Amino acid sequence: MVGDLYVDWNAVTWAADPDLQIIVWTAEAGTPTHDSLRLLASWAADPTGTVHRRV
């Protein structure tokens, strides 16, 4: 829907358990990918600013 996305990634490992990782995907500011990700995020945003939690 927004075209191709070109992202960089970093893996963050927790020292206490190296088998656990968090992967962080980023796009360089001002690029078409950055703009596309902001557009996708806006579709998921709650216009009221309300935080919803699943119970």
PDB file of C-alpha atoms in Angstrom, residues 16-50:
ATOM      1  CA  ALA A  16      21.806 -12.013  31.270  1.00  0.00           C
ATOM      2  CA  ASP A  17      20.307 -14.132  28.473  1.00  0.00           C
ATOM      3  CA  PRO A  18      22.091 -13.815  25.127  1.00  0.00           C
ATOM      4  CA  ASP A  19      19.416 -15.959  23.457  1.00  0.00           C
ATOM      5  CA  LEU A  20      16.944 -13.072  23.852  1.00  0.00           C
ATOM      6  CA  GLN A  21      17.138 -10.238  21.353  1.00  0.00           C
ATOM      7  CA  ILE A  22      15.144  -7.195  20.384  1.00  0.00           C
ATOM      8  CA  ILE A  23      15.373  -6.227  16.732  1.00  0.00           C
ATOM      9  CA  VAL A  24      15.005  -2.494  16.037  1.00  0.00           C
ATOM     10  CA  TRP A  25      14.088  -1.466  12.477  1.00  0.00           C
ATOM     11  CA  THR A  26      14.769   2.150  11.468  1.00  0.00           C
ATOM     12  CA  ALA A  27      14.535   4.350   8.402  1.00  0.00           C
ATOM     13  CA  GLU A  28      16.676   7.405   7.734  1.00  0.00           C
ATOM     14  CA  ALA A  29      14.778  10.650   8.327  1.00  0.00           C
ATOM     15  CA  GLY A  30      13.622  12.424   5.187  1.00  0.00           C
ATOM     16  CA  THR A  31      13.611   9.297   3.015  1.00  0.00           C
ATOM     17  CA  PRO A  32      10.566   7.889   1.202  1.00  0.00           C
ATOM     18  CA  THR A  33      10.673   4.909   3.599  1.00  0.00           C
ATOM     19  CA  HIS A  34      10.562   7.232   6.620  1.00  0.00           C
ATOM     20  CA  ASP A  35       7.552   9.039   5.147  1.00  0.00           C
ATOM     21  CA  SER A  36       5.828   5.728   4.351  1.00  0.00           C
ATOM     22  CA  LEU A  37       6.350   4.415   7.894  1.00  0.00           C
ATOM     23  CA  ARG A  38       4.918   7.641   9.335  1.00  0.00           C
ATOM     24  CA  LEU A  39       1.890   7.216   7.072  1.00  0.00           C
ATOM     25  CA  LEU A  40       1.392   3.612   8.209  1.00  0.00           C
ATOM     26  CA  ALA A  41       1.716   4.677  11.860  1.00  0.00           C
ATOM     27  CA  SER A  42      -0.906   7.370  11.356  1.00  0.00           C
ATOM     28  CA  TRP A  43      -3.398   4.761  10.183  1.00  0.00           C
ATOM     29  CA  ALA A  44      -2.981   2.913  13.497  1.00  0.00           C
ATOM     30  CA  ALA A  45      -2.994   6.034  15.700  1.00  0.00           C
ATOM     31  CA  ASP A  46      -5.914   6.792  17.992  1.00  0.00           C
ATOM     32  CA  PRO A  47      -6.949  10.399  17.306  1.00  0.00           C
ATOM     33  CA  THR A  48      -8.144  10.831  20.919  1.00  0.00           C
ATOM     34  CA  GLY A  49      -4.691   9.989  22.303  1.00  0.00           C
ATOM     35  CA  THR A  50      -6.271   7.288  24.476  1.00  0.00           C
TER      36      THR A  50
END
